[in-house]
């Protein structure tokens, strides 16, 4: 399982687009806050493993390229636990 | 732009996994409630256009296969406006 604290420490490269708390900074970047950890983990690995090429994938692929399975689980755990800000 | 009312009328095939209100029924399926409409629209088209193959893509691809760009925009508008239930 993922460790949210470890995920927080690894999230530096994510925050420019997804926000420090998973509320993304632009509508083309998905909110991660409140998303299912299992889905987030699957999505990170899909970018890493070349299974996603559409939309903003070209930006996301290099971010995920060097992540281990544990990194993906930790990041997913961290962001899934954040609160989504809703209008 | 997407029409949420039209999106609601087209969402019948989505609700078994994503819930009628975008709060998904299992952790492998992403929550759609409160997600950015622009991102959701991009993701639907990526599945439709064969740009996503990882994770649960094999389930999602047939769902998106016959959607028009307007369908994608309407569905995205509908689900993005739903409230995410957070613990």
GROMACS .gro file of N, CA and C in nm:
model
  522
    1UNK      N    1   0.084  -0.120   0.000
    1UNK     CA    2   0.000   0.000   0.000
    1UNK      C    3   0.087   0.124   0.000
    2UNK      N    4   0.026   0.237  -0.035
    2UNK     CA    5   0.101   0.362  -0.043
    2UNK      C    6   0.111   0.431   0.090
    3UNK      N    7   0.220   0.506   0.107
    3UNK     CA    8   0.243   0.583   0.230
    3UNK      C    9   0.226   0.731   0.198
    4UNK      N   10   0.118   0.794   0.251
    4UNK     CA   11   0.091   0.934   0.215
    4UNK      C   12   0.204   1.030   0.251
    5UNK      N   13   0.270   1.002   0.366
    5UNK     CA   14   0.380   1.092   0.404
    5UNK      C   15   0.493   1.083   0.301
    6UNK      N   16   0.527   0.961   0.264
    6UNK     CA   17   0.631   0.943   0.161
    6UNK      C   18   0.584   1.009   0.031
    7UNK      N   19   0.455   0.994   0.002
    7UNK     CA   20   0.400   1.054  -0.120
    7UNK      C   21   0.415   1.204  -0.120
    8UNK      N   22   0.390   1.264  -0.003
    8UNK     CA   23   0.403   1.410   0.006
    8UNK      C   24   0.547   1.451  -0.025
    9UNK      N   25   0.642   1.374   0.028
    9UNK     CA   26   0.783   1.411   0.009
    9UNK      C   27   0.824   1.394  -0.138
   10UNK      N   28   0.751   1.311  -0.212
   10UNK     CA   29   0.786   1.286  -0.354
   10UNK      C   30   0.704   1.374  -0.449
   11UNK      N   31   0.615   1.459  -0.395
   11UNK     CA   32   0.518   1.528  -0.481
   11UNK      C   33   0.568   1.660  -0.540
   12UNK      N   34   0.693   1.693  -0.513
   12UNK     CA   35   0.745   1.822  -0.559
   12UNK      C   36   0.724   1.846  -0.708
   13UNK      N   37   0.746   1.744  -0.789
   13UNK     CA   38   0.735   1.764  -0.933
   13UNK      C   39   0.589   1.769  -0.979
   14UNK      N   40   0.497   1.734  -0.893
   14UNK     CA   41   0.356   1.727  -0.933
   14UNK      C   42   0.283   1.861  -0.913
   15UNK      N   43   0.333   1.938  -0.817
   15UNK     CA   44   0.251   2.049  -0.766
   15UNK      C   45   0.237   2.166  -0.862
   16UNK      N   46   0.327   2.180  -0.954
   16UNK     CA   47   0.318   2.293  -1.048
   16UNK      C   48   0.189   2.286  -1.130
   17UNK      N   49   0.142   2.163  -1.158
   17UNK     CA   50   0.018   2.147  -1.236
   17UNK      C   51  -0.098   2.104  -1.147
   18UNK      N   52  -0.073   2.013  -1.054
   18UNK     CA   53  -0.181   1.954  -0.976
   18UNK      C   54  -0.206   2.025  -0.843
   19UNK      N   55  -0.117   2.125  -0.810
   19UNK     CA   56  -0.136   2.195  -0.683
   19UNK      C   57  -0.077   2.116  -0.568
   20UNK      N   58  -0.037   2.183  -0.462
   20UNK     CA   59   0.024   2.112  -0.347
   20UNK      C   60  -0.080   2.022  -0.279
   21UNK      N   61  -0.208   2.056  -0.300
   21UNK     CA   62  -0.313   1.979  -0.231
   21UNK      C   63  -0.402   1.905  -0.330
   22UNK      N   64  -0.354   1.889  -0.454
   22UNK     CA   65  -0.430   1.810  -0.550
   22UNK      C   66  -0.548   1.882  -0.613
   23UNK      N   67  -0.561   2.013  -0.582
   23UNK     CA   68  -0.659   2.096  -0.652
   23UNK      C   69  -0.584   2.164  -0.765
   24UNK      N   70  -0.605   2.117  -0.887
   24UNK     CA   71  -0.515   2.156  -0.996
   24UNK      C   72  -0.528   2.304  -1.031
   25UNK      N   73  -0.424   2.355  -1.093
   25UNK     CA   74  -0.412   2.499  -1.118
   25UNK      C   75  -0.471   2.541  -1.252
   26UNK      N   76  -0.511   2.445  -1.335
   26UNK     CA   77  -0.571   2.479  -1.465
   26UNK      C   78  -0.664   2.365  -1.506
   27UNK      N   79  -0.772   2.398  -1.580
   27UNK     CA   80  -0.874   2.297  -1.610
   27UNK      C   81  -0.827   2.183  -1.700
   28UNK      N   82  -0.711   2.198  -1.763
   28UNK     CA   83  -0.661   2.087  -1.845
   28UNK      C   84  -0.590   1.982  -1.760
   29UNK      N   85  -0.555   2.020  -1.637
   29UNK     CA   86  -0.489   1.926  -1.546
   29UNK      C   87  -0.592   1.874  -1.446
   30UNK      N   88  -0.602   1.742  -1.432
   30UNK     CA   89  -0.704   1.687  -1.343
   30UNK      C   90  -0.678   1.719  -1.195
   31UNK      N   91  -0.789   1.741  -1.124
   31UNK     CA   92  -0.780   1.743  -0.979
   31UNK      C   93  -0.745   1.602  -0.934
   32UNK      N   94  -0.658   1.592  -0.834
   32UNK     CA   95  -0.622   1.461  -0.779
   32UNK      C   96  -0.685   1.444  -0.640
   33UNK      N   97  -0.716   1.556  -0.574
   33UNK     CA   98  -0.772   1.552  -0.439
   33UNK      C   99  -0.904   1.476  -0.440
   34UNK      N  100  -0.918   1.382  -0.346
   34UNK     CA  101  -1.042   1.306  -0.333
   34UNK      C  102  -1.062   1.199  -0.438
   35UNK      N  103  -0.962   1.181  -0.525
   35UNK     CA  104  -0.974   1.074  -0.627
   35UNK      C  105  -0.934   0.942  -0.561
   36UNK      N  106  -0.983   0.830  -0.614
   36UNK     CA  107  -0.949   0.699  -0.558
   36UNK      C  108  -0.799   0.671  -0.574
   37UNK      N  109  -0.733   0.629  -0.467
   37UNK     CA  110  -0.589   0.600  -0.473
   37UNK      C  111  -0.562   0.491  -0.577
   38UNK      N  112  -0.647   0.389  -0.583
   38UNK     CA  113  -0.623   0.279  -0.678
   38UNK      C  114  -0.623   0.330  -0.822
   39UNK      N  115  -0.720   0.423  -0.851
   39UNK     CA  116  -0.724   0.477  -0.986
   39UNK      C  117  -0.602   0.564  -1.014
   40UNK      N  118  -0.565   0.648  -0.918
   40UNK     CA  119  -0.448   0.735  -0.939
   40UNK      C  120  -0.323   0.652  -0.966
   41UNK      N  121  -0.307   0.545  -0.889
   41UNK     CA  122  -0.189   0.459  -0.904
   41UNK      C  123  -0.188   0.399  -1.046
   42UNK      N  124  -0.305   0.352  -1.089
   42UNK     CA  125  -0.316   0.293  -1.223
   42UNK      C  126  -0.283   0.395  -1.331
   43UNK      N  127  -0.331   0.518  -1.312
   43UNK     CA  128  -0.308   0.622  -1.414
   43UNK      C  129  -0.160   0.658  -1.422
   44UNK      N  130  -0.094   0.674  -1.305
   44UNK     CA  131   0.049   0.708  -1.304
   44UNK      C  132   0.127   0.601  -1.381
   45UNK      N  133   0.098   0.474  -1.351
   45UNK     CA  134   0.170   0.365  -1.418
   45UNK      C  135   0.140   0.362  -1.567
   46UNK      N  136   0.015   0.396  -1.604
   46UNK     CA  137  -0.021   0.395  -1.747
   46UNK      C  138   0.062   0.499  -1.822
   47UNK      N  139   0.080   0.617  -1.760
   47UNK     CA  140   0.165   0.718  -1.825
   47UNK      C  141   0.309   0.667  -1.832
   48UNK      N  142   0.356   0.610  -1.721
   48UNK     CA  143   0.495   0.562  -1.716
   48UNK      C  144   0.521   0.452  -1.819
   49UNK      N  145   0.421   0.366  -1.839
   49UNK     CA  146   0.441   0.247  -1.923
   49UNK      C  147   0.396   0.268  -2.067
   50UNK      N  148   0.379   0.395  -2.105
   50UNK     CA  149   0.348   0.426  -2.245
   50UNK      C  150   0.208   0.387  -2.289
   51UNK      N  151   0.113   0.380  -2.193
   51UNK     CA  152  -0.023   0.337  -2.227
   51UNK      C  153  -0.117   0.454  -2.241
   52UNK      N  154  -0.065   0.574  -2.229
   52UNK     CA  155  -0.147   0.694  -2.247
   52UNK      C  156  -0.070   0.793  -2.332
   53UNK      N  157  -0.135   0.835  -2.443
   53UNK     CA  158  -0.062   0.929  -2.529
   53UNK      C  159  -0.146   1.052  -2.562
   54UNK      N  160  -0.276   1.051  -2.529
   54UNK     CA  161  -0.362   1.163  -2.569
   54UNK      C  162  -0.351   1.282  -2.476
   55UNK      N  163  -0.412   1.393  -2.516
   55UNK     CA  164  -0.428   1.513  -2.433
   55UNK      C  165  -0.296   1.564  -2.377
   56UNK      N  166  -0.287   1.577  -2.248
   56UNK     CA  167  -0.165   1.633  -2.185
   56UNK      C  168  -0.063   1.523  -2.154
   57UNK      N  169  -0.085   1.403  -2.208
   57UNK     CA  170   0.008   1.293  -2.180
   57UNK      C  171   0.154   1.331  -2.209
   58UNK      N  172   0.179   1.404  -2.318
   58UNK     CA  173   0.319   1.439  -2.344
   58UNK      C  174   0.387   1.513  -2.228
   59UNK      N  175   0.307   1.584  -2.148
   59UNK     CA  176   0.368   1.653  -2.031
   59UNK      C  177   0.384   1.556  -1.915
   60UNK      N  178   0.288   1.462  -1.904
   60UNK     CA  179   0.284   1.374  -1.787
   60UNK      C  180   0.384   1.258  -1.799
   61UNK      N  181   0.409   1.213  -1.921
   61UNK     CA  182   0.495   1.095  -1.941
   61UNK      C  183   0.634   1.114  -1.879
   62UNK      N  184   0.703   1.227  -1.906
   62UNK     CA  185   0.836   1.243  -1.845
   62UNK      C  186   0.830   1.253  -1.692
   63UNK      N  187   0.717   1.301  -1.639
   63UNK     CA  188   0.705   1.309  -1.493
   63UNK      C  189   0.699   1.170  -1.431
   64UNK      N  190   0.632   1.080  -1.503
   64UNK     CA  191   0.611   0.945  -1.447
   64UNK      C  192   0.724   0.849  -1.481
   65UNK      N  193   0.806   0.889  -1.580
   65UNK     CA  194   0.903   0.795  -1.640
   65UNK      C  195   0.988   0.722  -1.538
   66UNK      N  196   1.033   0.792  -1.435
   66UNK     CA  197   1.130   0.728  -1.343
   66UNK      C  198   1.067   0.685  -1.211
   67UNK      N  199   0.935   0.683  -1.206
   67UNK     CA  200   0.871   0.647  -1.079
   67UNK      C  201   0.865   0.496  -1.062
   68UNK      N  202   0.891   0.450  -0.940
   68UNK     CA  203   0.877   0.307  -0.911
   68UNK      C  204   0.730   0.279  -0.878
   69UNK      N  205   0.694   0.152  -0.870
   69UNK     CA  206   0.557   0.116  -0.830
   69UNK      C  207   0.526   0.174  -0.691
   70UNK      N  208   0.626   0.171  -0.602
   70UNK     CA  209   0.605   0.225  -0.466
   70UNK      C  210   0.583   0.376  -0.471
   71UNK      N  211   0.662   0.445  -0.556
   71UNK     CA  212   0.643   0.590  -0.572
   71UNK      C  213   0.498   0.618  -0.615
   72UNK      N  214   0.452   0.543  -0.713
   72UNK     CA  215   0.315   0.563  -0.765
   72UNK      C  216   0.213   0.542  -0.653
   73UNK      N  217   0.233   0.437  -0.575
   73UNK     CA  218   0.139   0.407  -0.465
   73UNK      C  219   0.144   0.517  -0.359
   74UNK      N  220   0.264   0.565  -0.328
   74UNK     CA  221   0.277   0.670  -0.225
   74UNK      C  222   0.213   0.801  -0.271
   75UNK      N  223   0.241   0.842  -0.395
   75UNK     CA  224   0.183   0.965  -0.450
   75UNK      C  225   0.031   0.955  -0.455
   76UNK      N  226  -0.017   0.838  -0.497
   76UNK     CA  227  -0.163   0.816  -0.505
   76UNK      C  228  -0.226   0.826  -0.366
   77UNK      N  229  -0.158   0.766  -0.268
   77UNK     CA  230  -0.211   0.770  -0.131
   77UNK      C  231  -0.217   0.915  -0.081
   78UNK      N  232  -0.110   0.990  -0.107
   78UNK     CA  233  -0.106   1.128  -0.060
   78UNK      C  234  -0.218   1.212  -0.122
   79UNK      N  235  -0.224   1.214  -0.255
   79UNK     CA  236  -0.322   1.303  -0.320
   79UNK      C  237  -0.466   1.259  -0.297
   80UNK      N  238  -0.489   1.129  -0.286
   80UNK     CA  239  -0.628   1.083  -0.266
   80UNK      C  240  -0.682   1.129  -0.132
   81UNK      N  241  -0.592   1.152  -0.037
   81UNK     CA  242  -0.637   1.193   0.097
   81UNK      C  243  -0.660   1.344   0.108
   82UNK      N  244  -0.627   1.418   0.002
   82UNK     CA  245  -0.645   1.563   0.012
   82UNK      C  246  -0.791   1.599  -0.015
   83UNK      N  247  -0.831   1.717   0.036
   83UNK     CA  248  -0.971   1.760   0.021
   83UNK      C  249  -0.988   1.837  -0.110
   84UNK      N  250  -1.090   1.800  -0.187
   84UNK     CA  251  -1.121   1.873  -0.310
   84UNK      C  252  -1.200   1.998  -0.273
   85UNK      N  253  -1.153   2.112  -0.326
   85UNK     CA  254  -1.228   2.236  -0.301
   85UNK      C  255  -1.336   2.247  -0.406
   86UNK      N  256  -1.461   2.258  -0.363
   86UNK     CA  257  -1.571   2.261  -0.459
   86UNK      C  258  -1.650   2.391  -0.444
   87UNK      N  259  -1.685   2.449  -0.561
   87UNK     CA  260  -1.759   2.577  -0.559
   87UNK      C  261  -1.896   2.553  -0.497
   88UNK      N  262  -1.936   2.453  -2.613
   88UNK     CA  263  -1.929   2.413  -2.472
   88UNK      C  264  -2.029   2.301  -2.446
   89UNK      N  265  -2.010   2.229  -2.334
   89UNK     CA  266  -2.098   2.118  -2.304
   89UNK      C  267  -2.226   2.163  -2.236
   90UNK      N  268  -2.331   2.085  -2.257
   90UNK     CA  269  -2.462   2.113  -2.196
   90UNK      C  270  -2.487   2.007  -2.089
   91UNK      N  271  -2.484   2.045  -1.960
   91UNK     CA  272  -2.499   1.946  -1.853
   91UNK      C  273  -2.630   1.867  -1.859
   92UNK      N  274  -2.738   1.934  -1.900
   92UNK     CA  275  -2.867   1.863  -1.909
   92UNK      C  276  -2.859   1.755  -2.016
   93UNK      N  277  -2.803   1.792  -2.131
   93UNK     CA  278  -2.786   1.692  -2.237
   93UNK      C  279  -2.694   1.581  -2.188
   94UNK      N  280  -2.589   1.620  -2.114
   94UNK     CA  281  -2.497   1.521  -2.060
   94UNK      C  282  -2.565   1.423  -1.968
   95UNK      N  283  -2.654   1.475  -1.886
   95UNK     CA  284  -2.725   1.387  -1.793
   95UNK      C  285  -2.805   1.284  -1.871
   96UNK      N  286  -2.868   1.329  -1.979
   96UNK     CA  287  -2.953   1.238  -2.058
   96UNK      C  288  -2.868   1.132  -2.129
   97UNK      N  289  -2.740   1.162  -2.149
   97UNK     CA  290  -2.651   1.066  -2.220
   97UNK      C  291  -2.572   0.980  -2.122
   98UNK      N  292  -2.590   1.000  -1.993
   98UNK     CA  293  -2.498   0.937  -1.896
   98UNK      C  294  -2.539   0.796  -1.853
   99UNK      N  295  -2.645   0.745  -1.913
   99UNK     CA  296  -2.696   0.613  -1.873
   99UNK      C  297  -2.588   0.506  -1.871
  100UNK      N  298  -2.504   0.504  -1.973
  100UNK     CA  299  -2.404   0.397  -1.982
  100UNK      C  300  -2.288   0.420  -1.886
  101UNK      N  301  -2.278   0.536  -1.826
  101UNK     CA  302  -2.162   0.568  -1.740
  101UNK      C  303  -2.186   0.529  -1.594
  102UNK      N  304  -2.315   0.529  -1.556
  102UNK     CA  305  -2.346   0.527  -1.413
  102UNK      C  306  -2.317   0.394  -1.344
  103UNK      N  307  -2.310   0.287  -1.417
  103UNK     CA  308  -2.284   0.157  -1.353
  103UNK      C  309  -2.148   0.157  -1.284
  104UNK      N  310  -2.052   0.231  -1.341
  104UNK     CA  311  -1.916   0.236  -1.282
  104UNK      C  312  -1.893   0.370  -1.211
  105UNK      N  313  -1.938   0.480  -1.271
  105UNK     CA  314  -1.905   0.612  -1.219
  105UNK      C  315  -2.011   0.668  -1.125
  106UNK      N  316  -2.125   0.594  -1.112
  106UNK     CA  317  -2.232   0.644  -1.024
  106UNK      C  318  -2.316   0.747  -1.096
  107UNK      N  319  -2.441   0.763  -1.057
  107UNK     CA  320  -2.529   0.860  -1.122
  107UNK      C  321  -2.480   1.003  -1.097
  108UNK      N  322  -2.404   1.020  -0.988
  108UNK     CA  323  -2.358   1.155  -0.952
  108UNK      C  324  -2.206   1.169  -0.961
  109UNK      N  325  -2.143   1.074  -1.033
  109UNK     CA  326  -1.999   1.088  -1.055
  109UNK      C  327  -1.914   1.046  -0.936
  110UNK      N  328  -1.980   0.994  -0.831
  110UNK     CA  329  -1.905   0.934  -0.719
  110UNK      C  330  -1.898   0.785  -0.750
  111UNK      N  331  -1.780   0.740  -0.794
  111UNK     CA  332  -1.771   0.605  -0.851
  111UNK      C  333  -1.799   0.497  -0.749
  112UNK      N  334  -1.835   0.378  -0.802
  112UNK     CA  335  -1.881   0.269  -0.717
  112UNK      C  336  -1.769   0.174  -0.677
  113UNK      N  337  -1.650   0.194  -0.728
  113UNK     CA  338  -1.537   0.108  -0.692
  113UNK      C  339  -1.408   0.188  -0.712
  114UNK      N  340  -1.306   0.159  -0.630
  114UNK     CA  341  -1.185   0.241  -0.634
  114UNK      C  342  -1.104   0.232  -0.764
  115UNK      N  343  -1.133   0.135  -0.847
  115UNK     CA  344  -1.062   0.127  -0.975
  115UNK      C  345  -1.123   0.223  -1.078
  116UNK      N  346  -1.247   0.268  -1.052
  116UNK     CA  347  -1.312   0.363  -1.144
  116UNK      C  348  -1.299   0.503  -1.086
  117UNK      N  349  -1.253   0.598  -1.167
  117UNK     CA  350  -1.233   0.733  -1.113
  117UNK      C  351  -1.364   0.803  -1.077
  118UNK      N  352  -1.358   0.881  -0.969
  118UNK     CA  353  -1.465   0.976  -0.943
  118UNK      C  354  -1.461   1.081  -1.055
  119UNK      N  355  -1.579   1.120  -1.101
  119UNK     CA  356  -1.588   1.225  -1.203
  119UNK      C  357  -1.641   1.354  -1.142
  120UNK      N  358  -1.713   1.340  -1.030
  120UNK     CA  359  -1.773   1.457  -0.964
  120UNK      C  360  -1.664   1.557  -0.925
  121UNK      N  361  -1.684   1.683  -0.958
  121UNK     CA  362  -1.590   1.788  -0.921
  121UNK      C  363  -1.463   1.791  -1.004
  122UNK      N  364  -1.453   1.703  -1.103
  122UNK     CA  365  -1.334   1.705  -1.188
  122UNK      C  366  -1.350   1.816  -1.293
  123UNK      N  367  -1.239   1.869  -1.344
  123UNK     CA  368  -1.248   1.974  -1.447
  123UNK      C  369  -1.314   1.921  -1.574
  124UNK      N  370  -1.411   1.993  -1.626
  124UNK     CA  371  -1.480   1.951  -1.748
  124UNK      C  372  -1.381   1.936  -1.864
  125UNK      N  373  -1.287   2.030  -1.876
  125UNK     CA  374  -1.192   2.024  -1.987
  125UNK      C  375  -1.110   1.894  -1.981
  126UNK      N  376  -1.069   1.856  -1.859
  126UNK     CA  377  -0.992   1.731  -1.846
  126UNK      C  378  -1.079   1.610  -1.880
  127UNK      N  379  -1.201   1.608  -1.827
  127UNK     CA  380  -1.291   1.494  -1.854
  127UNK      C  381  -1.314   1.478  -2.003
  128UNK      N  382  -1.335   1.590  -2.073
  128UNK     CA  383  -1.361   1.586  -2.217
  128UNK      C  384  -1.238   1.528  -2.288
  129UNK      N  385  -1.120   1.573  -2.248
  129UNK     CA  386  -0.995   1.523  -2.307
  129UNK      C  387  -0.980   1.374  -2.283
  130UNK      N  388  -1.013   1.329  -2.163
  130UNK     CA  389  -0.997   1.187  -2.129
  130UNK      C  390  -1.094   1.100  -2.209
  131UNK      N  391  -1.220   1.144  -2.221
  131UNK     CA  392  -1.319   1.067  -2.298
  131UNK      C  393  -1.269   1.051  -2.442
  132UNK      N  394  -1.222   1.160  -2.500
  132UNK     CA  395  -1.176   1.154  -2.640
  132UNK      C  396  -1.052   1.066  -2.653
  133UNK      N  397  -0.965   1.069  -2.551
  133UNK     CA  398  -0.843   0.986  -2.556
  133UNK      C  399  -0.882   0.838  -2.559
  134UNK      N  400  -0.982   0.801  -2.479
  134UNK     CA  401  -1.027   0.661  -2.482
  134UNK      C  402  -1.087   0.632  -2.618
  135UNK      N  403  -1.170   0.722  -2.668
  135UNK     CA  404  -1.238   0.703  -2.798
  135UNK      C  405  -1.137   0.689  -2.911
  136UNK      N  406  -1.031   0.768  -2.903
  136UNK     CA  407  -0.937   0.777  -3.017
  136UNK      C  408  -0.817   0.682  -3.000
  137UNK      N  409  -0.830   0.587  -2.911
  137UNK     CA  410  -0.726   0.484  -2.897
  137UNK      C  411  -0.597   0.533  -2.835
  138UNK      N  412  -0.606   0.640  -2.754
  138UNK     CA  413  -0.484   0.696  -2.695
  138UNK      C  414  -0.466   0.652  -2.551
  139UNK      N  415  -0.551   0.566  -2.505
  139UNK     CA  416  -0.538   0.513  -2.369
  139UNK      C  417  -0.563   0.363  -2.373
  140UNK      N  418  -0.461   0.287  -2.324
  140UNK     CA  419  -0.480   0.142  -2.327
  140UNK      C  420  -0.456   0.076  -2.192
  141UNK      N  421  -0.402   0.150  -2.094
  141UNK     CA  422  -0.368   0.086  -1.966
  141UNK      C  423  -0.488   0.072  -1.872
  142UNK      N  424  -0.465  -0.001  -1.763
  142UNK     CA  425  -0.562  -0.011  -1.653
  142UNK      C  426  -0.700  -0.057  -1.700
  143UNK      N  427  -0.801   0.020  -1.670
  143UNK     CA  428  -0.939  -0.020  -1.704
  143UNK      C  429  -0.978   0.029  -1.843
  144UNK      N  430  -0.880   0.075  -1.922
  144UNK     CA  431  -0.911   0.126  -2.056
  144UNK      C  432  -0.993   0.025  -2.137
  145UNK      N  433  -0.961  -0.104  -2.131
  145UNK     CA  434  -1.040  -0.199  -2.211
  145UNK      C  435  -1.190  -0.193  -2.181
  146UNK      N  436  -1.226  -0.149  -2.061
  146UNK     CA  437  -1.371  -0.136  -2.032
  146UNK      C  438  -1.424  -0.004  -2.085
  147UNK      N  439  -1.339   0.099  -2.079
  147UNK     CA  440  -1.384   0.235  -2.111
  147UNK      C  441  -1.390   0.258  -2.262
  148UNK      N  442  -1.299   0.194  -2.336
  148UNK     CA  443  -1.291   0.220  -2.481
  148UNK      C  444  -1.424   0.194  -2.552
  149UNK      N  445  -1.490   0.080  -2.530
  149UNK     CA  446  -1.618   0.060  -2.599
  149UNK      C  447  -1.726   0.160  -2.557
  150UNK      N  448  -1.715   0.209  -2.433
  150UNK     CA  449  -1.813   0.308  -2.387
  150UNK      C  450  -1.798   0.439  -2.466
  151UNK      N  451  -1.673   0.472  -2.496
  151UNK     CA  452  -1.647   0.602  -2.560
  151UNK      C  453  -1.652   0.594  -2.712
  152UNK      N  454  -1.646   0.471  -2.764
  152UNK     CA  455  -1.625   0.448  -2.908
  152UNK      C  456  -1.718   0.530  -2.996
  153UNK      N  457  -1.846   0.539  -2.958
  153UNK     CA  458  -1.942   0.603  -3.050
  153UNK      C  459  -1.981   0.744  -3.008
  154UNK      N  460  -1.906   0.802  -2.917
  154UNK     CA  461  -1.942   0.936  -2.869
  154UNK      C  462  -1.890   1.043  -2.963
  155UNK      N  463  -1.972   1.143  -2.988
  155UNK     CA  464  -1.928   1.257  -3.068
  155UNK      C  465  -1.853   1.354  -2.977
  156UNK      N  466  -1.789   1.453  -3.037
  156UNK     CA  467  -1.721   1.555  -2.957
  156UNK      C  468  -1.823   1.626  -2.866
  157UNK      N  469  -1.943   1.650  -2.921
  157UNK     CA  470  -2.046   1.718  -2.841
  157UNK      C  471  -2.091   1.629  -2.724
  158UNK      N  472  -2.104   1.497  -2.750
  158UNK     CA  473  -2.138   1.405  -2.641
  158UNK      C  474  -2.034   1.415  -2.529
  159UNK      N  475  -1.908   1.413  -2.569
  159UNK     CA  476  -1.799   1.418  -2.470
  159UNK      C  477  -1.808   1.548  -2.390
  160UNK      N  478  -1.834   1.660  -2.459
  160UNK     CA  479  -1.843   1.789  -2.390
  160UNK      C  480  -1.963   1.791  -2.295
  161UNK      N  481  -2.076   1.735  -2.340
  161UNK     CA  482  -2.197   1.735  -2.256
  161UNK      C  483  -2.178   1.648  -2.131
  162UNK      N  484  -2.123   1.528  -2.151
  162UNK     CA  485  -2.099   1.437  -2.037
  162UNK      C  486  -2.002   1.500  -1.939
  163UNK      N  487  -1.897   1.562  -1.994
  163UNK     CA  488  -1.797   1.628  -1.908
  163UNK      C  489  -1.860   1.741  -1.827
  164UNK      N  490  -1.946   1.818  -1.894
  164UNK     CA  491  -2.012   1.930  -1.824
  164UNK      C  492  -2.100   1.877  -1.712
  165UNK      N  493  -2.175   1.771  -1.742
  165UNK     CA  494  -2.265   1.716  -1.640
  165UNK      C  495  -2.187   1.666  -1.517
  166UNK      N  496  -2.094   1.577  -1.540
  166UNK     CA  497  -2.025   1.516  -1.426
  166UNK      C  498  -1.939   1.617  -1.350
  167UNK      N  499  -1.880   1.712  -1.419
  167UNK     CA  500  -1.793   1.808  -1.349
  167UNK      C  501  -1.874   1.893  -1.250
  168UNK      N  502  -2.003   1.909  -1.279
  168UNK     CA  503  -2.086   1.992  -1.191
  168UNK      C  504  -2.141   1.915  -1.070
  169UNK      N  505  -2.116   1.784  -1.065
  169UNK     CA  506  -2.167   1.706  -0.951
  169UNK      C  507  -2.076   1.725  -0.830
  170UNK      N  508  -2.135   1.701  -0.712
  170UNK     CA  509  -2.059   1.720  -0.587
  170UNK      C  510  -1.987   1.591  -0.550
  171UNK      N  511  -1.857   1.602  -0.520
  171UNK     CA  512  -1.781   1.486  -0.475
  171UNK      C  513  -1.810   1.464  -0.327
  172UNK      N  514  -1.844   1.341  -0.292
  172UNK     CA  515  -1.867   1.309  -0.150
  172UNK      C  516  -1.732   1.273  -0.089
  173UNK      N  517  -1.695   1.346   0.015
  173UNK     CA  518  -1.563   1.321   0.074
  173UNK      C  519  -1.578   1.283   0.221
  174UNK      N  520  -1.497   1.180   0.259
  174UNK     CA  521  -1.508   1.134   0.399
  174UNK      C  522  -1.460   1.241   0.492
   0.00000   0.00000   0.00000
